[in-house]
Short mmCIF file of C-alpha atoms in Angstrom, two decimals:
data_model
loop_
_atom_site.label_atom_id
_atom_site.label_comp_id
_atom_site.label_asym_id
_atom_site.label_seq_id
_atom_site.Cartn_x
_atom_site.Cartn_y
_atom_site.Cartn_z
CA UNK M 111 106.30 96.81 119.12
CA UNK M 112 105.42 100.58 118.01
CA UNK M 113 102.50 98.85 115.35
CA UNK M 114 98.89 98.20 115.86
CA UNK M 115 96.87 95.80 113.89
CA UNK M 116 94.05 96.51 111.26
CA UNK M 117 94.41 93.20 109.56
CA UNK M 118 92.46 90.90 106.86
CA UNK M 119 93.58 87.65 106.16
CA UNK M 120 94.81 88.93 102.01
CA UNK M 121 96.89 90.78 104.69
CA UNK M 122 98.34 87.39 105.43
CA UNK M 123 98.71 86.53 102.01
CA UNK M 124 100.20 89.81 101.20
CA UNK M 125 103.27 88.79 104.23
CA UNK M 126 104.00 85.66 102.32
CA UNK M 127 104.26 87.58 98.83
CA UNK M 128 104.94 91.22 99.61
CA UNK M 129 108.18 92.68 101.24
CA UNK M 130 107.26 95.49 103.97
CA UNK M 131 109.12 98.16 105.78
CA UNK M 132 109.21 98.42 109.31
CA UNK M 133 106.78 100.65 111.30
CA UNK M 134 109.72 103.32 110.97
CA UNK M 135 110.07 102.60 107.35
CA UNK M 136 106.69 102.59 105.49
CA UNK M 137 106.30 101.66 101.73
CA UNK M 138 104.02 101.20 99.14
CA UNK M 139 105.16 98.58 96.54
CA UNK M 140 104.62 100.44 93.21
CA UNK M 141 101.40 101.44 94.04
CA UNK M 142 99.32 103.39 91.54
CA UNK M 143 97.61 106.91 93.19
CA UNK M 144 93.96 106.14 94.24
CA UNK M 145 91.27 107.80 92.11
CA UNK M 146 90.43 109.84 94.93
CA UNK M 147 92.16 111.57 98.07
CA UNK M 148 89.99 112.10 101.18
CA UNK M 149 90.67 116.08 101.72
CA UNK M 150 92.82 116.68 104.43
CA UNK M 151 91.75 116.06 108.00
CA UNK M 152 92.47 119.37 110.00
CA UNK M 153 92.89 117.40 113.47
CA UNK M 154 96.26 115.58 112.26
CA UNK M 155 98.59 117.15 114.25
CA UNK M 156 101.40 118.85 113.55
CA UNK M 157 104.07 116.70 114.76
CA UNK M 158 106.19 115.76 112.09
CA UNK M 159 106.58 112.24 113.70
CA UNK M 160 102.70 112.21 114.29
CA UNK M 161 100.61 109.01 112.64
CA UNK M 162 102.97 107.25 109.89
CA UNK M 163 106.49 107.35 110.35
CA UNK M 164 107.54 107.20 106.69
CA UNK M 165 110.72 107.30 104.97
CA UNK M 166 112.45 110.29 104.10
CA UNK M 167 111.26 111.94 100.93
CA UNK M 168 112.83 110.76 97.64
CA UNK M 169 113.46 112.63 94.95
CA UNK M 170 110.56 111.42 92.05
CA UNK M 171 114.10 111.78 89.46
CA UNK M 172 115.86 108.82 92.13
CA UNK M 173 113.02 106.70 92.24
CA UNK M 174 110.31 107.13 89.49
CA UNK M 175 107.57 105.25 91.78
CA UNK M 176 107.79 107.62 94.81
CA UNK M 177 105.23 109.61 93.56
CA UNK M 178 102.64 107.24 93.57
CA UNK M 179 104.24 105.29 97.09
CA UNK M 180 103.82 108.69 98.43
CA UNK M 181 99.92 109.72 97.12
CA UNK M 182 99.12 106.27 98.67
CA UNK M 183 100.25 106.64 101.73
CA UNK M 184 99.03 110.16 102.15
CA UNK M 185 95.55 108.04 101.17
CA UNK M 186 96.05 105.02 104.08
CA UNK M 187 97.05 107.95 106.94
CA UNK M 188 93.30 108.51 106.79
CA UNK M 189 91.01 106.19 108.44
CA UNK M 190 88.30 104.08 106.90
CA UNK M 191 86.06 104.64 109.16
CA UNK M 192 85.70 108.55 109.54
CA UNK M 193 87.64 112.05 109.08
CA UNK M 194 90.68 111.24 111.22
CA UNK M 195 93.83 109.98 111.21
CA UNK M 196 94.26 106.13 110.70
CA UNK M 197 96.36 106.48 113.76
CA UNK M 198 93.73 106.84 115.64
CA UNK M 199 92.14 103.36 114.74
CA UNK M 200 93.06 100.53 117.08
CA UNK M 201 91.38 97.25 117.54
CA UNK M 202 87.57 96.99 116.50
CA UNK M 203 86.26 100.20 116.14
CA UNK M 204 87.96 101.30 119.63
CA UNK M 205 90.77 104.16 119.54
CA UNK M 206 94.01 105.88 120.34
CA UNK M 207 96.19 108.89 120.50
CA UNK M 208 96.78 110.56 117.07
CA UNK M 209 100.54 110.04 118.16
CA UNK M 210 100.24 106.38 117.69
CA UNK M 211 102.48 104.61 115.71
CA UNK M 212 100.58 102.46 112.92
CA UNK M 213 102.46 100.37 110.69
CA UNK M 214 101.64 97.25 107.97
CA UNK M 215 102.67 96.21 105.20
CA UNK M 216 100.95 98.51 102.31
CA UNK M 217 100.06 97.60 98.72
CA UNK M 218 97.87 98.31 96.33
CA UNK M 219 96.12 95.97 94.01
CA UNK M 220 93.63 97.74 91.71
CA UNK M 221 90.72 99.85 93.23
CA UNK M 222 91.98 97.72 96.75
CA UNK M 223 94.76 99.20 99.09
CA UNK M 224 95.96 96.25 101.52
CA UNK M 225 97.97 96.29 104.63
CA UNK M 226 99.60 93.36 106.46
CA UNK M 227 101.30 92.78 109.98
CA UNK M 228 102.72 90.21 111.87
CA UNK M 229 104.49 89.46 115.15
CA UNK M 230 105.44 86.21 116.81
CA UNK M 231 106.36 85.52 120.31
CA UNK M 232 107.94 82.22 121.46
CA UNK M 233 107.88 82.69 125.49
CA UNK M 234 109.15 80.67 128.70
CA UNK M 235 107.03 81.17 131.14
CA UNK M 236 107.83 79.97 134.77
CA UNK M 237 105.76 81.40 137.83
CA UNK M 238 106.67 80.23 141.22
CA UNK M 239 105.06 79.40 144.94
CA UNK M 240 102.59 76.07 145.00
CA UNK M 241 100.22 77.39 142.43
CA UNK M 242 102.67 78.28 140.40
CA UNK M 243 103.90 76.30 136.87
CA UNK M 244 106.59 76.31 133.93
CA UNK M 245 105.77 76.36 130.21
CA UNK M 246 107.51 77.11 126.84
CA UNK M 247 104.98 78.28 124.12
CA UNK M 248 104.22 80.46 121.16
CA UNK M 249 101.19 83.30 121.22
CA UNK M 250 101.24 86.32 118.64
CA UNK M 251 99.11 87.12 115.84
CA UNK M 252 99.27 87.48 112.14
CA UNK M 253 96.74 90.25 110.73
CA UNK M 254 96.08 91.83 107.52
CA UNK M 255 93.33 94.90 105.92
CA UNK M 256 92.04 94.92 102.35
CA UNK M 257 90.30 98.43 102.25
CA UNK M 258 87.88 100.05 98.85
CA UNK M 259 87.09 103.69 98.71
CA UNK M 260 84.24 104.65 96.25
CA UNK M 261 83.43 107.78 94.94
CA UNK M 262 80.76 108.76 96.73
CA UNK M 263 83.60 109.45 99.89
CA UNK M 264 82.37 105.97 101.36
CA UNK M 265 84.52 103.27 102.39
CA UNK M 266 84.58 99.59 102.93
CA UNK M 267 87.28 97.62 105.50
CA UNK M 268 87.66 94.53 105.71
CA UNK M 269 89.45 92.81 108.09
CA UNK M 270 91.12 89.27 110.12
CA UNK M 271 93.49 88.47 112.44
CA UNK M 272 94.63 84.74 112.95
CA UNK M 273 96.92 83.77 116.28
CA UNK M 274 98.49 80.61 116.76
CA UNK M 275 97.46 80.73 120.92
CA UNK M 276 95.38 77.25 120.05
CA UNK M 277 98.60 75.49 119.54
CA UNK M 278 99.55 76.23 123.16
CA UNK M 279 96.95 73.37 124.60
CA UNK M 280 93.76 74.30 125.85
CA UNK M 281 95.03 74.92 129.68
CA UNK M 282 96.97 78.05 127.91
CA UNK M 283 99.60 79.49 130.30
CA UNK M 284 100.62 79.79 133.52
CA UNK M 285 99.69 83.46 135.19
CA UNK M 286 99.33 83.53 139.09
CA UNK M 287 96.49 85.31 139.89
CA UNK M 288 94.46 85.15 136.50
CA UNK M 289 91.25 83.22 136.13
CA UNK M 290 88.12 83.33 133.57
CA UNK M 291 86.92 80.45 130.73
CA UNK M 292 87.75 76.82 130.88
CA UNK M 293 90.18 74.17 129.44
CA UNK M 294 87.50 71.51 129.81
CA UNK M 295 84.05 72.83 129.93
CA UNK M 296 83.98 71.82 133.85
CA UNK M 297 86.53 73.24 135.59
CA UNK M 298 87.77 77.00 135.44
CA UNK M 299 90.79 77.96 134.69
CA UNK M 300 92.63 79.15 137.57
CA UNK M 301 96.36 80.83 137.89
CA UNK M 302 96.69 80.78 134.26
CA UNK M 303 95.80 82.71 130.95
CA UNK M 304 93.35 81.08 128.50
CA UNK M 305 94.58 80.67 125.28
CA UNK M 306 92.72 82.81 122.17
CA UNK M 307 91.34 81.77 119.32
CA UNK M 308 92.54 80.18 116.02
CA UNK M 309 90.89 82.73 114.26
CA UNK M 310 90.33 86.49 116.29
CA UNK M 311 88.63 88.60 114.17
CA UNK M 312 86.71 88.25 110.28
CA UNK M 313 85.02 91.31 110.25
CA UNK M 314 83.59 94.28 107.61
CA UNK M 315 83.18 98.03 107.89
CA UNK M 316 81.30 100.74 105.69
CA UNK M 317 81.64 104.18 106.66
CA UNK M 318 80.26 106.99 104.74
CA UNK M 319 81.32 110.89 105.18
CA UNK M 320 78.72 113.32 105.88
CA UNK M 321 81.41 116.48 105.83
CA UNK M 322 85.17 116.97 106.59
CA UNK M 323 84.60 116.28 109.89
CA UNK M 324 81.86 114.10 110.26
CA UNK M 325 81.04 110.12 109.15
CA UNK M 326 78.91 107.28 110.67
CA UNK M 327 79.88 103.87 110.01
CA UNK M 328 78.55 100.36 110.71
CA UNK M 329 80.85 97.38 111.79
CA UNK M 330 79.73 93.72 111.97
CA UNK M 331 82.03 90.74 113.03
CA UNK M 332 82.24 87.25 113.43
CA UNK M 333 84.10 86.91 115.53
CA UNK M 334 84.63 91.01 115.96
CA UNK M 335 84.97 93.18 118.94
CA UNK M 336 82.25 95.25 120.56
CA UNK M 337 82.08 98.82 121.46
CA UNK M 338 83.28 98.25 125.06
CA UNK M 339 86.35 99.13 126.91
CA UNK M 340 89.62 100.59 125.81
CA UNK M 341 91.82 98.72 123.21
CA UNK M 342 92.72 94.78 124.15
CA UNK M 343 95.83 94.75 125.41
CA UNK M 344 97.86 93.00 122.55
CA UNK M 345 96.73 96.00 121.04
CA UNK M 346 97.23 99.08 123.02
CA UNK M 347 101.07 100.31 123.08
CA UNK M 348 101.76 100.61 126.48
CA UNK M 349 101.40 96.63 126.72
CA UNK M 350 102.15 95.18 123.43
CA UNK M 351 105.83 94.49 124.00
CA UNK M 352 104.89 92.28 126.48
CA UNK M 353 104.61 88.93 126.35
CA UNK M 354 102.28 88.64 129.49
CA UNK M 355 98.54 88.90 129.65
CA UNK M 356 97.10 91.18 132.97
CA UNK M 357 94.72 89.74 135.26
CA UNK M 358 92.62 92.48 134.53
CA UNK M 359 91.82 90.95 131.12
CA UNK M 360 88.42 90.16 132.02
CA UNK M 361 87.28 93.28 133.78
CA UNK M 362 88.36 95.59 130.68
CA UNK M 363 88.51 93.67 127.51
CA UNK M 364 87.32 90.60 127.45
CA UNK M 365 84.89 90.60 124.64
CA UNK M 366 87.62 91.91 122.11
CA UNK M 367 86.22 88.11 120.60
CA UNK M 368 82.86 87.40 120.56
CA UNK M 369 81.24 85.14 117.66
CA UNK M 370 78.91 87.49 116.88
CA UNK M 371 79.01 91.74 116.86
CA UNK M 372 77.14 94.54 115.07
CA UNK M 373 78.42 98.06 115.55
CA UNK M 374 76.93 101.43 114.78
CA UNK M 375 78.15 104.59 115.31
CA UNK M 376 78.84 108.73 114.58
CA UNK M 377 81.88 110.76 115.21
CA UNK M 378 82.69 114.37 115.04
CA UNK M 379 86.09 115.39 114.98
CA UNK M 380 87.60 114.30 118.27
CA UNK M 381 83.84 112.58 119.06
CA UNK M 382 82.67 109.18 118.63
CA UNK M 383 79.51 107.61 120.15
CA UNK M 384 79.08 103.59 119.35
CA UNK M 385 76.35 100.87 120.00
CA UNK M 386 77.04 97.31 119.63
CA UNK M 387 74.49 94.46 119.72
CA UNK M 388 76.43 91.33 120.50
CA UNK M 389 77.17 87.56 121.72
CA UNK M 390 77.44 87.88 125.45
CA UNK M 391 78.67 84.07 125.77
CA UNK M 392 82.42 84.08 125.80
CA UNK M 393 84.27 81.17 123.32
CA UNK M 394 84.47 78.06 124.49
CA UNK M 395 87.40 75.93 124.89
CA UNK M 396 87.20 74.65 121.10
CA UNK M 397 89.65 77.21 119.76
CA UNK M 398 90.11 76.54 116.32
CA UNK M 399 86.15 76.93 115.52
CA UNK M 400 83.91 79.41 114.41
CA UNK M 401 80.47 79.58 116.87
CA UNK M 402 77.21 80.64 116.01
CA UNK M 403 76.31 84.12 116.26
CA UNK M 404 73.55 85.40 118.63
CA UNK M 405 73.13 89.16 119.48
CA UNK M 406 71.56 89.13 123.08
CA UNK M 407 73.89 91.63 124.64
CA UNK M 408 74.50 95.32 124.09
CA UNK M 409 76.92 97.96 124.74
CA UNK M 410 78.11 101.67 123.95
CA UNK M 411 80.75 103.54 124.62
CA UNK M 412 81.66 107.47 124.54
CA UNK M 413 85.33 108.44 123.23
CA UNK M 414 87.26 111.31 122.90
CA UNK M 415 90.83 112.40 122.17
CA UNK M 416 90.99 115.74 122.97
CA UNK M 417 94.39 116.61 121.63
CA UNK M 418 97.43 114.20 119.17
CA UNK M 419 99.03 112.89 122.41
CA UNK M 420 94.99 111.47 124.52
CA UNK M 421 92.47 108.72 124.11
CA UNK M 422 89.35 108.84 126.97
CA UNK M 423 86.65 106.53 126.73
CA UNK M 424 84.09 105.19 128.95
CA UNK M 425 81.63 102.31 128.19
CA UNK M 426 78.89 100.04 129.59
CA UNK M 427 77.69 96.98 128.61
CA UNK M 428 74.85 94.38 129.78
CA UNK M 429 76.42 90.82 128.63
CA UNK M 430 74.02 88.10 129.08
CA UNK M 431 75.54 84.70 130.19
CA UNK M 432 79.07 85.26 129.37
CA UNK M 433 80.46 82.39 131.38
CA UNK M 434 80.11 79.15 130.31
CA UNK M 435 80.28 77.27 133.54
CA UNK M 436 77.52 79.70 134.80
CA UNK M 437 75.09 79.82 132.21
CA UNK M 438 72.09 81.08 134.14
CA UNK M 439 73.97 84.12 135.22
CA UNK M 440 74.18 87.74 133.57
CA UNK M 441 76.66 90.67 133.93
CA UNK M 442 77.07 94.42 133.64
CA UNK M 443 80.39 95.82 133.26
CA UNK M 444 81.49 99.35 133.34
CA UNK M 445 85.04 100.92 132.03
CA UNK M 446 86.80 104.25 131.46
CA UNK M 447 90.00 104.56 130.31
CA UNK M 448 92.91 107.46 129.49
CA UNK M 449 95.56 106.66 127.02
CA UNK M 450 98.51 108.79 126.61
CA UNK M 451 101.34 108.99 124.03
CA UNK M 452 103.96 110.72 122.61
CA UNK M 453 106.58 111.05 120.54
CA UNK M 454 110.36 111.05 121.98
CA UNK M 455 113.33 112.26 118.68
CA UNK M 456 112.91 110.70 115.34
CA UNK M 457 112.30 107.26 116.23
CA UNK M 458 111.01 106.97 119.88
CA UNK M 459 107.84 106.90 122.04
CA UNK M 460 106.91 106.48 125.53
CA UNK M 461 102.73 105.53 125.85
CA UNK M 462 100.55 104.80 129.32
CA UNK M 463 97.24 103.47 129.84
CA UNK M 464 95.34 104.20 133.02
CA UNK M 465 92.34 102.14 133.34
CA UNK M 466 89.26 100.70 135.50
CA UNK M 467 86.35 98.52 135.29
CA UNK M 468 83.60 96.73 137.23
CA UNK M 469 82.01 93.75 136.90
CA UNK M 470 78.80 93.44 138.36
CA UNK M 471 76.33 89.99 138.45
CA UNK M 472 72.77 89.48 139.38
CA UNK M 473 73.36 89.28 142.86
CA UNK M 474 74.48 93.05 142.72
CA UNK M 475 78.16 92.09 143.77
CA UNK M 476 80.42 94.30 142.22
CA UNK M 477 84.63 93.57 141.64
CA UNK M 478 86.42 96.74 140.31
CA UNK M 479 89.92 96.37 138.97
CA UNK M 480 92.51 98.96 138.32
CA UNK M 481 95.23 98.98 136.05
CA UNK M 482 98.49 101.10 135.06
CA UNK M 483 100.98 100.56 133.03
CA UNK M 484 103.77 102.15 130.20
CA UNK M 485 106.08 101.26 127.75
CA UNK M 486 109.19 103.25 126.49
CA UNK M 487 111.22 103.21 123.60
CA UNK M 488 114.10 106.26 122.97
CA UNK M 489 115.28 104.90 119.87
CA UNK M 490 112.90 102.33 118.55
CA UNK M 491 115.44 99.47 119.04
CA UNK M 492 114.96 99.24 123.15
CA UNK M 493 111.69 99.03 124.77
CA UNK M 494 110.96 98.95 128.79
CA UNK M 495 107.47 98.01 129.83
CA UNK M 496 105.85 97.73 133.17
CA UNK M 497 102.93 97.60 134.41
CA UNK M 498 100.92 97.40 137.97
CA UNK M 499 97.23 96.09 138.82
CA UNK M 500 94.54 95.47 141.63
CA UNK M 501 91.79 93.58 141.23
CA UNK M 502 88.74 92.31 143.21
CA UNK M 503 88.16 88.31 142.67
CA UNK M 504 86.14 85.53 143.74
CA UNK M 505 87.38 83.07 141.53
CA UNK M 506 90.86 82.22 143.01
CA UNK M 507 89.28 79.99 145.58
CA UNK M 508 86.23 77.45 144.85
CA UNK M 509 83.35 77.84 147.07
CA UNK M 510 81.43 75.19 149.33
CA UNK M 511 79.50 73.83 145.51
CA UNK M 512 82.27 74.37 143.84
CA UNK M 513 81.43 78.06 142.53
CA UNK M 514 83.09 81.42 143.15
CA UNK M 515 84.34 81.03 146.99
CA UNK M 516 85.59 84.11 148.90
CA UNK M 517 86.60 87.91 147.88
CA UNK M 518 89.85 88.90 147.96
CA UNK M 519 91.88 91.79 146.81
CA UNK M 520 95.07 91.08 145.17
CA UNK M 521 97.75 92.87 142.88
CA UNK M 522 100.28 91.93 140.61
CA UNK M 523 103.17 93.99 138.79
CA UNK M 524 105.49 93.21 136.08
CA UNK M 525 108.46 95.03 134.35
CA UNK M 526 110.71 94.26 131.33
CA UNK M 527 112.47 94.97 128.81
CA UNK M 528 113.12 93.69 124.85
CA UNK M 529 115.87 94.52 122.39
CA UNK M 530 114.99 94.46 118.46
CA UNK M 531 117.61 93.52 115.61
CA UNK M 532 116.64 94.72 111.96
CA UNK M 533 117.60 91.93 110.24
CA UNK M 534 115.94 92.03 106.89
CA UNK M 535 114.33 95.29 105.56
CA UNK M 536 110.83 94.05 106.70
CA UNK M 537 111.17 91.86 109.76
CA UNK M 538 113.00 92.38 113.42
CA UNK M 539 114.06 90.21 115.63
CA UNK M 540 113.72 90.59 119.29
CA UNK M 541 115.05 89.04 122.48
CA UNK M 542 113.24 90.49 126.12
CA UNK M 543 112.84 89.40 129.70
CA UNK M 544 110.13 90.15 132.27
CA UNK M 545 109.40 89.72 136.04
CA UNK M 546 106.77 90.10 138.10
CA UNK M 547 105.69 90.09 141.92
CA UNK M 548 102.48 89.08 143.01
CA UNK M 549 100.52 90.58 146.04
CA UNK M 550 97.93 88.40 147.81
CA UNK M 551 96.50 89.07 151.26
CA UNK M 552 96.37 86.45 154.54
CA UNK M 553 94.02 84.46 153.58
CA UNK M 554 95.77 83.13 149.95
CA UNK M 555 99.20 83.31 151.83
CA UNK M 556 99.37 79.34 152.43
CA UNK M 557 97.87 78.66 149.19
CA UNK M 558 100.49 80.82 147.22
CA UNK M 559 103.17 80.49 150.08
CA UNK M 560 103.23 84.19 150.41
CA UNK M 561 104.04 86.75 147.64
CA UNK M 562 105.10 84.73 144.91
CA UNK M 563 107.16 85.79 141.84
CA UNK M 564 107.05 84.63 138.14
CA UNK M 565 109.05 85.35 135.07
CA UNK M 566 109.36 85.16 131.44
CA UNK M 567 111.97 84.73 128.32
CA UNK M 568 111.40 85.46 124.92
CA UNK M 569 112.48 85.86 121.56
CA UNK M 570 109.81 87.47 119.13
CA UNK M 571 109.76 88.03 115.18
CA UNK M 572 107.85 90.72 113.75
CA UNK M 573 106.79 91.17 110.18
CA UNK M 574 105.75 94.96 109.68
#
């Protein structure tokens, strides 16, 4: 996929009415130079691929806007929230190697720069053995920034990202193994990934510089995404080009939606130290609503990219009631997390996430799960994915009343592979194929009639 949302829904607007480059082919639209330009941030690296991969400088005699396309973007490589590269920025308020690609559609409209992004995925899913099921759907997300820097060396984001997951049917999609929310508000679902919500994120950000290499910042959502575990995985780009969710999703990144977040935090240089207050319940199986905020949980999280090519991070968080079928019951969750990228020629990149987390409840029974996995593109027209997980789960199996039954240990892994076609100056078009093997122990053998395997098809548009 080689982009990474920071969307607002006049981002959508802006992909009806605004034609885009690619993430390897950035431009501005006749934009006019902002009245101010951050000074430069010393910690962008080097790399002449690093951040932006923009166009090839023109000649301000061969095209009498690249002057101002160019002052713009040199504007949007630096984030709105602090004194790095926008690069950095991933989901929320989480980040990501410097080396990260991080392309949109950019404009400018007055004292407002805008970026837009897209991407579309209509998937076959079938997944075999007794548990297993078949279903042709469409997930993706559409996602859009409208961003306002003032004087002062303050800033203001905002920011929304719509998917069209709800249209999938409440009982999203089959994935052996997975298991967390509800289709019905009785029964969980089981063997299959929930879909996400209508709308993922409305949110706002001010940050405010307090020297070239310091900022704090405040972040408030609704829904928005906490301060808690590294990038969601439709975010990070070692999992993006897939079209399959990991069973891990609930150990690491579940609350990248909750209706209701507030976000503080300082960063210094490679540094940044976050608190979130925020809605512990996760959404219920209404998708296309907004709920009511309520901020009885809490989290922070500690992260640090030590060099262009490495994102660490580690978090906590104490999430009061976040199931719905088990209201009366809280959680604690650790994570840490080590994401690596970099860049391959003119046009390629290979990123890897390495990643764990633990769930604990108020009966002091912990689940860990681990997770690795990679994606690789040499040319920015092929991309191979994989990735391989463990987790511990009690929610495979119903117990005696119908709760969580017994523990088990099981893994999954998945590889694939997708092929993109430029077929207009600002949208691809991709065809890819996965398959994956799943790993259960004696006990789940008759239920899944062994090791069962699954695959997928799909064909994918993306707007960037």
């Amino acid at each position: 996929m080689a982009v990474h949302p920071l969307a607002s829904l006049a981002g959508a607007s802006l992909l009806a009415s605004a034609p885009h480059a690619a993430a390897q082919d950035h431009s501005s639209h006749h934009a006019t130079p902002p009245t101010q330009i951050p000074p430069p941030v010393q910690s962008v690296p080097a790399d002449p691929h690093a951040g932006h991969v923009m166009p090839p400088p023109t000649a301000a005699g061969d095209n009498p806007h690249a002057a101002h396309d160019m002052a713009t973007m040199d504007h949007l490589m630096i984030s709105a929230l602090g004194a790095w590269p926008m690069t950095r920025d991933a989901s929320g308020t989480s980040w990501q190697p410097d080396l990260s690609e991080h392309g949109g559609v950019h404009d400018r409209r007055g004292d407002w720069s805008l970026m837009g992004h897209a991407r579309l995925n209509l998937v076959h899913d079938r997944q075999n053995g007794p548990r297993g099921d078949e279903k042709t759907f469409v997930s993706g997300m559409i996602m859009g920034a409208a961003r306002r820097d003032f004087d002062d060396g303050s800033t203001l984001n905002l920011r929304a990202m719509l998917s069209p997951d709800p249209f999938m049917g409440k009982e999203g999609f089959p994935l052996l193994l997975a298991a967390g929310e509800t289709a019905d508000g009785v029964s969980p679902l089981v063997d299959r990934q929930h879909p996400h919500e209508l709308v993922m994120e409305l949110s706002a950000s001010y940050a405010r510089r307090l020297g070239e290499n310091d900022s704090v910042f405040a972040y408030i959502g609704l829904p928005g995404e906490p301060a808690f575990g590294p990038p969601p995985f439709m975010h990070r780009m070692s999992a993006m080009d897939s079209p399959e969710a990991p069973i891990t999703h609930h150990w690491l990144d579940s609350t990248h939606i909750v209706f209701g977040v507030a976000t503080v935090g300082w960063a210094h240089d490679a540094f940044k130290l976050e608190a979130s207050s925020f809605r512990g319940r996760e959404p219920d199986e209404d998708r296309y609503d907004i709920e009511s905020p309520e901020l009885d949980s809490w989290a922070v999280r500690a992260s640090w990219n030590p060099g262009p090519e490495w994102s660490l991070q580690a978090s906590y968080a104490d999430v009061t009631a976040p199931e719905q079928l088990e209201p009366g019951e809280d959680e604690t969750k650790l994570s840490a997390s080590v994401l690596h990228t970099r860049r391959i020629g003119a046009d390629g990149w290979w990123s890897s996430t390495l990643a764990w987390g633990r769930k604990t409840n108020d009966h002091d029974e912990s689940k860990d799960a681990w997770l690795a996995e990679t994606a690789f593109t040499p040319d920015g027209v092929w991309t191979v994915f994989a990735r391989a997980e463990r987790i511990e789960t009690d929610e495979l199996v119903a117990g005696p009343g119908g709760g969580h039954g017994p523990l088990y240990t099981v893994s999954k892994a998945s590889i694939g592979a997708v092929r993109d076609w430029r077929v207009a100056r600002n949208m691809r078009f991709g065809l890819g194929a996965l398959y994956s093997v799943n790993r259960v122990p004696a006990g789940l053998e008759p239920l899944y009639g062994g090791d069962p395997d699954g695959g997928m098809i799909f064909a994918r548009v993306t707007i960037d």
